Coordinates of C-alpha atoms and ligand atoms in Angstrom, one line a residue:
M1 CA 21.8 -0.3 18.6
K2 CA 23.6 1.7 15.8
V3 CA 22.4 0.9 12.6
V4 CA 23.8 2.2 9.0
F5 CA 21.6 2.2 6.1
V6 CA 22.3 2.3 2.6
S7 CA 20.4 2.7 -0.8
S8 CA 20.6 3.8 -4.2
E9 CA 17.4 5.8 -3.9
I10 CA 15.1 6.8 -0.8
Y11 CA 12.0 8.6 -0.8
P12 CA 11.3 11.5 -1.2
F13 CA 14.7 12.7 -2.3
A14 CA 14.7 10.2 -5.1
K15 CA 12.8 7.1 -6.7
T16 CA 12.5 4.9 -9.5
G17 CA 10.5 2.2 -7.9
G18 CA 9.1 0.1 -4.6
L19 CA 13.2 0.6 -3.2
A20 CA 12.9 3.9 -2.7
D21 CA 9.5 3.8 -0.8
I22 CA 10.9 1.1 1.8
A23 CA 14.1 2.6 2.2
G24 CA 12.1 5.7 3.2
A25 CA 9.6 4.0 5.4
L26 CA 12.0 2.1 7.2
P27 CA 14.7 4.1 8.5
V28 CA 12.0 6.5 9.8
K29 CA 10.2 3.7 11.9
I30 CA 13.5 1.9 13.4
T31 CA 14.2 5.1 14.4
K32 CA 11.1 5.5 16.9
H33 CA 12.1 2.7 17.9
G34 CA 14.9 3.9 19.2
I35 CA 18.0 2.9 17.0
R36 CA 19.9 5.5 16.1
T37 CA 20.3 5.3 11.8
F38 CA 22.7 6.8 9.1
A39 CA 20.8 6.3 6.0
F40 CA 23.6 7.0 3.1
M41 CA 22.6 7.2 -0.4
P42 CA 24.3 9.2 -3.5
L43 CA 23.4 12.9 -4.7
Y44 CA 22.2 12.7 -8.3
K45 CA 21.8 15.9 -10.0
T46 CA 17.8 15.4 -9.7
V47 CA 17.3 15.3 -5.5
D48 CA 16.4 19.2 -5.0
T49 CA 18.3 19.7 -2.3
E50 CA 17.0 23.0 -1.2
K51 CA 13.4 22.0 -1.5
F52 CA 14.4 19.4 1.3
G53 CA 17.4 21.3 3.0
I54 CA 20.2 19.0 2.4
K55 CA 23.6 20.7 3.3
P56 CA 26.7 20.0 2.6
I57 CA 28.5 19.6 5.7
N58 CA 32.7 20.4 5.9
V59 CA 33.6 16.4 4.8
K60 CA 35.3 15.6 1.5
L61 CA 36.1 11.9 1.4
D62 CA 38.5 10.2 -1.5
V63 CA 38.3 7.5 -2.8
Y64 CA 41.3 5.5 -4.8
L65 CA 40.2 3.4 -7.7
N66 CA 42.3 2.1 -10.2
G67 CA 44.7 4.7 -10.3
R68 CA 43.2 7.7 -9.4
S69 CA 40.9 9.2 -7.0
Y70 CA 37.3 10.4 -6.7
T71 CA 36.3 13.0 -4.2
F72 CA 33.0 12.8 -2.2
E73 CA 31.3 15.9 -0.9
V74 CA 28.9 14.9 2.2
Y75 CA 25.5 16.4 2.4
K76 CA 23.4 16.3 5.3
L77 CA 19.9 16.3 7.1
I78 CA 18.7 15.3 9.9
D79 CA 15.1 14.5 10.3
G80 CA 14.9 11.6 13.0
V81 CA 17.1 10.0 10.8
S82 CA 20.6 11.1 9.6
Y83 CA 20.8 11.0 5.9
F84 CA 23.7 11.8 4.3
F85 CA 24.4 12.2 0.9
L86 CA 27.2 11.6 -1.0
K87 CA 28.3 13.8 -3.6
N88 CA 30.4 13.0 -6.6
D89 CA 29.1 15.1 -10.2
E90 CA 31.1 13.2 -12.3
L91 CA 29.0 9.5 -11.1
F92 CA 26.2 11.0 -10.1
G93 CA 25.6 14.6 -12.0
R94 CA 23.4 12.5 -14.6
D95 CA 19.9 12.6 -15.6
Y96 CA 19.1 8.9 -14.1
L97 CA 19.5 7.1 -11.7
Y98 CA 20.7 4.1 -13.3
G99 CA 20.7 4.7 -17.1
T100 CA 18.6 5.8 -19.8
P101 CA 15.7 4.4 -21.7
E102 CA 18.6 3.1 -24.1
G103 CA 20.2 1.3 -21.4
D104 CA 22.5 1.0 -18.5
Y105 CA 25.5 3.2 -17.8
P106 CA 28.3 1.2 -18.3
D107 CA 29.8 2.3 -15.4
N108 CA 27.5 1.6 -13.2
D109 CA 30.2 -0.4 -11.3
V110 CA 32.4 2.3 -10.8
R111 CA 30.0 4.7 -9.5
F112 CA 28.3 2.3 -7.4
G113 CA 31.8 0.4 -6.0
A114 CA 33.6 4.0 -5.8
F115 CA 30.1 5.3 -3.8
S116 CA 29.9 1.9 -1.3
Y117 CA 34.0 3.0 -1.0
A118 CA 32.8 5.9 0.1
V119 CA 30.0 4.9 2.6
M120 CA 33.1 2.9 4.6
E121 CA 35.3 5.7 4.7
F122 CA 32.9 8.0 6.3
I123 CA 31.9 5.5 8.9
K124 CA 35.5 4.6 9.1
N125 CA 36.3 8.6 9.3
E126 CA 34.0 9.3 11.3
G127 CA 34.0 6.8 13.9
L128 CA 30.2 5.6 13.8
N129 CA 31.0 2.1 14.6
P130 CA 28.0 1.0 13.7
D131 CA 26.0 -2.5 14.9
I132 CA 24.6 -3.7 11.8
I133 CA 24.7 -2.3 7.7
H134 CA 21.7 -2.7 6.3
V135 CA 22.0 -2.9 2.3
N136 CA 19.5 -2.8 -0.6
D137 CA 19.9 -4.8 -3.9
W138 CA 23.1 -5.0 -6.1
Q139 CA 24.1 -1.5 -5.9
T140 CA 24.7 -1.1 -2.6
S141 CA 25.8 -5.1 -2.1
L142 CA 29.9 -4.6 -2.5
I143 CA 29.6 -3.3 1.0
P144 CA 29.4 -6.5 3.2
V145 CA 32.3 -7.9 0.8
L146 CA 34.7 -4.8 2.0
T147 CA 33.3 -4.6 5.0
Y148 CA 34.3 -8.1 5.7
Y149 CA 37.2 -8.4 3.0
K150 CA 38.9 -5.0 2.9
Y151 CA 37.9 -3.5 6.5
G152 CA 38.3 -6.6 7.9
W153 CA 35.2 -5.5 10.5
H154 CA 34.8 -8.9 11.5
D155 CA 32.3 -7.5 14.2
V156 CA 29.9 -5.4 12.0
K157 CA 26.8 -7.4 11.1
T158 CA 25.4 -6.9 7.7
V159 CA 21.9 -7.4 6.2
L160 CA 21.6 -7.7 2.3
T161 CA 18.0 -7.4 1.4
I162 CA 17.5 -8.0 -2.5
H163 CA 14.4 -5.7 -3.5
N164 CA 14.6 -7.9 -7.3
L165 CA 17.4 -11.1 -7.9
A166 CA 16.1 -10.2 -11.8
Y167 CA 18.7 -7.1 -11.5
Q168 CA 22.4 -8.5 -10.0
G169 CA 25.1 -5.4 -11.1
I170 CA 27.5 -8.3 -13.7
F171 CA 29.9 -6.3 -14.9
D172 CA 33.2 -7.7 -16.9
K173 CA 36.1 -9.1 -14.9
Y174 CA 38.2 -6.1 -15.1
S175 CA 35.8 -4.7 -12.6
I176 CA 38.2 -6.7 -10.1
E177 CA 40.7 -4.1 -11.1
R178 CA 38.6 -1.7 -11.7
L179 CA 37.5 -1.3 -7.8
N180 CA 40.9 -2.5 -6.3
L181 CA 39.7 -6.0 -5.0
G182 CA 41.8 -8.1 -5.4
W183 CA 41.8 -11.2 -7.6
D184 CA 41.5 -13.9 -5.2
L185 CA 37.8 -12.8 -5.1
F186 CA 37.4 -13.4 -8.6
H187 CA 36.4 -17.0 -7.2
M188 CA 33.2 -19.4 -8.1
E189 CA 32.8 -19.0 -4.3
A190 CA 32.7 -14.7 -4.0
L191 CA 32.1 -12.9 -6.6
E192 CA 33.1 -14.6 -10.2
F193 CA 30.0 -15.5 -12.0
Y194 CA 30.3 -16.8 -15.8
D195 CA 33.2 -15.2 -16.0
K196 CA 32.3 -11.7 -14.9
V197 CA 32.0 -10.1 -11.8
N198 CA 28.3 -10.3 -9.9
F199 CA 27.9 -7.4 -7.3
L200 CA 24.5 -9.1 -5.8
K201 CA 26.5 -12.4 -5.7
G202 CA 29.4 -11.1 -3.6
G203 CA 26.1 -9.5 -0.9
I204 CA 25.0 -12.9 -0.7
V205 CA 27.9 -14.4 0.3
F206 CA 29.6 -11.9 2.2
S207 CA 26.5 -10.4 4.5
T208 CA 26.0 -11.6 7.8
A209 CA 22.2 -12.2 6.7
V210 CA 20.3 -11.7 3.7
T211 CA 16.5 -10.5 3.4
T212 CA 14.2 -10.9 0.3
V213 CA 11.0 -8.9 0.1
S214 CA 8.3 -11.6 0.6
P215 CA 8.4 -14.8 2.0
T216 CA 6.4 -16.2 -1.0
Y217 CA 9.5 -14.4 -2.9
A218 CA 12.0 -15.8 -0.9
K219 CA 10.7 -19.4 -1.6
E220 CA 10.4 -18.8 -5.6
I221 CA 14.5 -17.6 -5.4
L222 CA 15.4 -21.0 -4.7
T223 CA 14.2 -22.6 -7.7
P224 CA 15.4 -22.0 -11.7
E225 CA 12.5 -20.1 -12.6
Y226 CA 13.0 -17.7 -10.7
G227 CA 16.8 -18.1 -9.5
Y228 CA 18.2 -16.0 -12.4
G229 CA 21.4 -18.3 -12.1
L230 CA 21.7 -17.7 -8.1
D231 CA 19.0 -20.2 -7.1
G232 CA 22.1 -22.7 -6.3
L233 CA 23.7 -20.3 -4.7
L234 CA 20.8 -19.1 -2.7
R235 CA 20.2 -22.3 -1.7
K236 CA 23.6 -22.7 -0.1
Y237 CA 22.9 -19.6 2.6
E238 CA 19.0 -20.6 2.7
K239 CA 19.7 -20.6 6.2
K240 CA 20.2 -17.2 6.5
L241 CA 18.0 -16.0 4.0
F242 CA 14.8 -14.8 5.2
G243 CA 11.4 -13.2 3.8
I244 CA 10.0 -10.1 5.2
I245 CA 7.1 -8.9 3.4
N246 CA 7.2 -4.5 3.0
G247 CA 5.2 -2.6 4.1
I248 CA 3.6 1.2 3.1
D249 CA 3.7 4.4 5.1
Y250 CA 0.2 4.7 5.9
D251 CA 1.5 8.7 6.6
V252 CA 2.7 8.9 3.5
W253 CA -0.3 6.8 1.5
N254 CA -3.5 7.8 3.1
P255 CA -6.6 8.9 1.2
E256 CA -7.7 11.3 4.0
T257 CA -4.7 13.6 4.0
D258 CA -3.4 12.9 0.7
K259 CA -3.3 16.5 -1.0
H260 CA -3.2 15.5 -4.4
I261 CA -6.4 13.8 -4.8
Y262 CA -9.3 15.5 -5.6
K263 CA -11.8 15.1 -2.8
N264 CA -10.3 13.1 0.3
Y265 CA -12.2 9.8 2.2
C266 CA -12.0 7.2 4.1
S267 CA -14.0 3.3 4.7
F268 CA -17.2 5.6 6.4
T269 CA -17.2 8.1 3.5
L270 CA -16.8 6.0 0.1
Q271 CA -18.9 7.8 -1.7
N272 CA -16.0 10.7 -1.9
K273 CA -13.8 7.9 -3.8
D274 CA -16.8 8.6 -6.8
I275 CA -15.9 12.1 -7.0
N276 CA -12.5 11.1 -7.5
K277 CA -13.7 8.8 -9.7
E278 CA -15.7 11.5 -11.9
M279 CA -13.3 14.4 -11.7
F280 CA -10.6 11.4 -12.8
L281 CA -12.4 10.8 -15.9
K282 CA -13.0 13.9 -16.6
E283 CA -9.9 15.2 -16.5
T284 CA -8.9 11.7 -19.1
G285 CA -12.0 12.0 -21.3
L286 CA -12.7 9.1 -20.3
K287 CA -16.1 8.6 -20.5
D288 CA -19.2 6.6 -18.5
K289 CA -19.0 6.6 -14.6
S290 CA -20.5 3.6 -14.8
K291 CA -18.2 1.5 -16.1
P292 CA -15.7 -0.1 -13.5
L293 CA -12.2 1.7 -13.6
F294 CA -9.2 -0.2 -14.1
I295 CA -5.5 1.2 -13.9
F296 CA -2.3 0.1 -14.3
I297 CA 0.5 1.7 -12.8
G298 CA 4.4 0.9 -12.7
R299 CA 7.5 0.4 -14.7
F300 CA 7.4 -1.1 -18.1
A301 CA 9.4 -3.6 -17.7
K302 CA 9.2 -7.7 -18.8
Q303 CA 8.8 -7.9 -15.0
K304 CA 5.3 -6.2 -15.1
G305 CA 3.6 -8.5 -17.5
I306 CA 3.5 -5.7 -20.1
D307 CA 3.6 -7.9 -22.7
L308 CA 0.3 -9.5 -21.5
I309 CA -1.1 -5.8 -21.5
I310 CA -0.3 -4.9 -24.8
D311 CA -1.3 -8.5 -26.5
S312 CA -4.6 -8.3 -25.2
I313 CA -5.0 -4.6 -25.4
D314 CA -7.5 -5.5 -28.1
D315 CA -9.9 -7.4 -26.3
L316 CA -9.8 -4.8 -22.9
S317 CA -10.6 -2.0 -25.5
K318 CA -14.1 -4.1 -26.0
L319 CA -14.8 -4.6 -22.7
P320 CA -17.4 -2.5 -21.0
I321 CA -14.6 -0.9 -18.8
N322 CA -12.1 2.4 -19.2
L323 CA -8.1 1.2 -18.2
A324 CA -5.8 4.1 -17.6
I325 CA -1.9 2.8 -18.0
L326 CA 0.7 5.1 -15.7
G327 CA 4.3 4.5 -16.7
S328 CA 7.9 4.9 -18.1
G329 CA 10.3 2.4 -18.6
D330 CA 12.1 0.0 -21.5
K331 CA 12.0 2.1 -24.8
G332 CA 10.2 -0.5 -26.8
Y333 CA 7.5 -0.6 -24.5
N334 CA 7.2 3.2 -24.3
D335 CA 6.7 3.5 -27.9
F336 CA 3.9 1.4 -27.9
F337 CA 1.9 2.9 -25.4
E338 CA 2.9 6.4 -26.7
S339 CA 1.3 4.6 -30.4
I340 CA -2.0 3.7 -28.6
K341 CA -2.7 7.1 -26.9
G342 CA -6.4 8.5 -28.4
K343 CA -6.7 5.6 -30.2
Y344 CA -9.3 3.7 -27.8
E345 CA -12.3 5.5 -26.4
N346 CA -12.0 3.6 -23.0
I347 CA -8.4 3.9 -23.0
F348 CA -5.8 6.3 -21.3
V349 CA -2.5 6.5 -21.7
K350 CA 0.5 8.0 -20.1
V351 CA 3.9 7.4 -20.8
G352 CA 6.0 9.3 -17.9
Y353 CA 6.7 9.2 -14.5
D354 CA 3.9 11.1 -12.3
E355 CA 3.5 10.8 -8.5
P356 CA 0.6 13.4 -8.2
L357 CA -1.4 11.7 -11.3
S358 CA -1.0 8.4 -9.8
R359 CA -2.4 9.3 -6.6
K360 CA -5.1 10.4 -8.0
M361 CA -5.5 7.3 -9.8
Y362 CA -5.1 5.2 -6.8
A363 CA -7.9 7.2 -4.9
S364 CA -10.6 7.2 -8.8
A365 CA -9.8 3.6 -9.6
D366 CA -12.4 0.6 -9.0
F367 CA -9.4 -1.9 -9.9
L368 CA -6.0 -2.2 -10.0
I369 CA -4.1 -4.6 -12.2
M370 CA -0.6 -6.2 -11.6
P371 CA -0.5 -8.9 -14.7
S372 CA 3.6 -9.2 -13.2
L373 CA 5.4 -12.8 -14.1
F374 CA 7.2 -12.3 -11.3
E375 CA 6.8 -9.8 -8.2
P376 CA 9.2 -10.2 -5.2
C377 CA 6.8 -8.0 -3.0
G378 CA 5.3 -4.6 -4.9
L379 CA 3.7 -2.0 -3.3
N380 CA 1.1 -1.1 -5.8
Q381 CA -0.9 -3.7 -4.6
M382 CA -0.8 -2.5 -1.0
I383 CA -1.8 1.2 -1.8
A384 CA -4.3 0.5 -4.1
M385 CA -6.0 -1.3 -0.9
R386 CA -5.2 1.3 1.6
Y387 CA -7.2 3.5 -1.6
G388 CA -10.2 1.3 -1.5
T389 CA -9.3 -0.2 -5.1
L390 CA -9.6 -3.4 -5.1
V391 CA -6.7 -5.7 -6.9
V392 CA -6.6 -8.3 -9.8
A393 CA -3.2 -10.1 -9.8
R394 CA -1.2 -13.0 -10.8
K395 CA -0.1 -15.2 -7.9
T396 CA 3.1 -14.9 -7.9
G397 CA 6.1 -13.6 -5.1
G398 CA 4.3 -10.9 -2.7
L399 CA 1.1 -10.6 -4.6
N400 CA 0.2 -14.3 -3.7
D401 CA 1.3 -12.8 0.4
T402 CA -1.1 -10.0 -0.3
V403 CA -4.0 -10.6 -2.3
K404 CA -6.7 -13.0 -1.5
D405 CA -9.1 -14.5 -4.2
I406 CA -12.9 -14.1 -3.4
S407 CA -13.5 -17.4 -4.0
E408 CA -11.5 -18.0 -0.8
K409 CA -12.8 -17.8 2.5
D410 CA -12.4 -14.0 3.7
G411 CA -10.9 -13.0 0.2
Y412 CA -10.8 -10.2 -1.2
G413 CA -8.9 -9.2 -4.5
I414 CA -9.6 -11.4 -7.8
V415 CA -6.1 -13.7 -8.6
F416 CA -5.0 -15.6 -11.4
E417 CA -2.6 -18.3 -12.3
K418 CA -0.7 -18.4 -15.7
P419 CA 0.6 -15.4 -17.1
E420 CA -1.5 -16.3 -20.0
K421 CA -4.0 -14.1 -21.9
H422 CA -6.9 -16.2 -21.0
E423 CA -6.3 -16.2 -17.9
F424 CA -5.9 -13.0 -18.0
L425 CA -9.0 -11.9 -19.7
N426 CA -10.8 -13.9 -17.7
A427 CA -9.6 -12.4 -14.4
I428 CA -11.1 -9.1 -15.9
S429 CA -14.2 -10.7 -16.8
R430 CA -14.3 -11.9 -13.0
A431 CA -13.8 -8.4 -11.8
V432 CA -16.4 -6.9 -14.0
E433 CA -19.3 -9.3 -12.6
L434 CA -18.1 -8.4 -9.0
Y435 CA -18.5 -5.1 -9.8
K436 CA -22.3 -5.4 -10.8
N437 CA -22.8 -6.7 -7.2
K438 CA -22.7 -3.1 -5.9
T439 CA -23.1 -4.5 -2.0
T440 CA -20.4 -7.2 -1.8
F441 CA -18.4 -4.6 -4.2
E442 CA -18.9 -1.8 -1.3
D443 CA -18.4 -4.4 1.2
L444 CA -15.1 -5.8 -0.1
R445 CA -13.6 -2.2 -0.9
K446 CA -13.7 -1.1 3.4
K447 CA -12.2 -4.4 4.1
V448 CA -9.4 -4.1 2.2
M449 CA -8.8 -0.4 3.0
E450 CA -9.3 -2.0 6.5
L451 CA -6.5 -4.6 6.0
D452 CA -2.7 -4.4 7.5
F453 CA -0.4 -3.6 5.1
S454 CA 1.9 -1.2 6.8
I455 CA 5.4 -0.9 7.8
E456 CA 5.4 -1.3 11.7
S457 CA 4.8 -4.6 11.2
T458 CA 8.0 -5.2 9.0
A459 CA 10.2 -2.7 10.6
A460 CA 9.3 -5.2 14.1
K461 CA 10.8 -7.8 11.9
Y462 CA 13.8 -6.1 10.8
I463 CA 14.6 -5.3 14.1
K464 CA 13.9 -8.8 15.6
L465 CA 16.5 -9.6 13.0
Y466 CA 19.5 -6.9 14.0
E467 CA 19.1 -8.1 17.0
N468 CA 19.6 -12.0 17.0
I469 CA 22.5 -11.5 14.3
K470 CA 24.2 -8.8 17.0
Y471 CA 24.0 -11.1 19.6
S472 CA 24.0 -14.3 18.1
R473 CA 26.1 -16.3 16.0
E474 CA 23.2 -18.1 14.7
V475 CA 21.5 -16.2 12.1
K476 CA 17.5 -16.2 12.6
L477 CA 14.6 -14.2 12.4
Ligands
ADP501 P1 8.9 -2.0 -8.2 O1 9.5 -1.3 -7.4 O2 9.3 -3.1 -9.0 O3 8.4 -0.7 -9.5 P2 6.6 -1.6 -6.5 O4 4.9 -2.3 -6.4 O5 7.6 -2.0 -5.4 O6 7.2 -1.9 -7.8 O7 6.7 0.2 -6.2 C1 6.5 0.8 -7.3 C2 6.0 2.1 -7.1 O8 6.6 3.1 -7.3 C3 4.8 2.6 -6.1 O9 5.0 3.4 -5.0 C4 4.3 2.9 -7.3 O10 3.2 3.7 -7.6 C5 5.4 3.6 -7.7 N1 5.2 4.0 -9.8 C6 5.8 3.1 -10.7 N2 5.7 3.8 -11.9 C7 5.0 4.7 -11.4 C8 5.1 6.1 -12.8 N3 5.5 5.9 -14.0 N4 4.8 7.3 -12.3 C9 4.2 7.3 -10.8 N5 4.5 6.9 -9.6 C10 5.5 5.8 -9.9
GLC502 C1 11.5 -3.9 -6.6 C2 10.6 -4.8 -6.3 C3 8.7 -4.9 -6.1 C4 9.6 -4.6 -4.3 C5 10.1 -3.5 -4.1 C6 10.6 -2.9 -3.0 O1 11.2 -3.2 -7.5 O2 10.8 -5.3 -8.1 O3 8.3 -6.1 -6.3 O4 7.8 -4.3 -3.8 O5 11.4 -3.4 -5.0 O6 10.7 -4.2 -1.9

């Protein structure tokens, strides 16, 4: 079987969030199962071609859009998976992937539209003949539309994975012309969405199967509360919608081999996790190792429950805990967290994206907090547990599928229901109490380290889906 896998970010080449982690891990795993995999992403300015050995091949792709042409040079890396990086500096030679902290780049439709056409041209020119084209999120959602409608490849099956329904790629209606799409697609049953063009909607309508990244989120997005205006459409296509829980690559996230942490450990040498905590407190100026260390790592976006943290910050500063926050995102949030740097003795803040620091935090912490308003899957909680860090999470989406409250049989985390300050603070207090009971706490640590959240089972499910849709008219998992 041949699979073309397309994503706007792939770890380790470019990453803003969990999409990159999955797009990094999944092609590698499915390749190990004998599937020939061709992975595509744009060659951003930020990709370190030298470090990864990404080399130009002598292939150029011309995309004609709205009276002008965009030329992409093709770069390649073979490492089990065949990776192709499409280079056009006018569109992708910028400081950020999607936009600055002030907002999205206004020409994102042309950027990712042109990239999508370039992928199609490459598939055609090189005669790749894939059985499946697997795309991810709105940035690559035009590809199923092009596959079916523009290129007429009705035998090629397409899978769209929705990593986050909150981002749909919505543009003014003349995007249709900018992308040479034809006004017949500007229809309620196709790309039209309240008089605008919606990329993700096109992907949902035209792909053979739609997946999202956890079973709970697959149900949630059928409701107006989580559906971001697309719940009706998703209900209509419910038969081809599946929730496949993400996993993490246990080779990439492994406290036994992680080069960035202070001291490696496993579930049998947990005393070394304590050394990590000690060193981290020293490095960040936090005091008193006997207090539980809570961490938050993530995008500063409303989705992540940042407002709950901000509203609770004074209360958190008065609790017998240490708290370390690492993140970046919306300007208002960045400014807030910059403004509280050094204000509280027990709160350390770093605004920015810093993978080595994040790894030290996972290794040092006692608890990770994830008060998300919604969470399609969430990888942080899986990484934290792999590092023996217990999770305090809101009961939503993938968090609901991966964190079980200690009050339940075999529970191993702290879960709260409503995204409200008193519930959040109550969950933190429950964690503080749990921490006092050393034996239970240590047992739970071992337990979460031994749970299986690996990408292996995720990959097996996608392969099953690919096989089912390749050979059958019925879409099933
Ligand atoms: P999302 O994709 O919604 O941002 P996920 O939980 O799926 O959330 O994945 C987040 C990934 O990004 C994890 O690998 C996490 O460690 C990483 N991450 C998020 N913010 C930062 C940051 N500021 N510095 C380093 N890593 C980060
Ligand atoms: C999105 C979601 C996150 C998910 C990730 C990878 O960014 O916000 O919950 O884990 O994609 O699928």
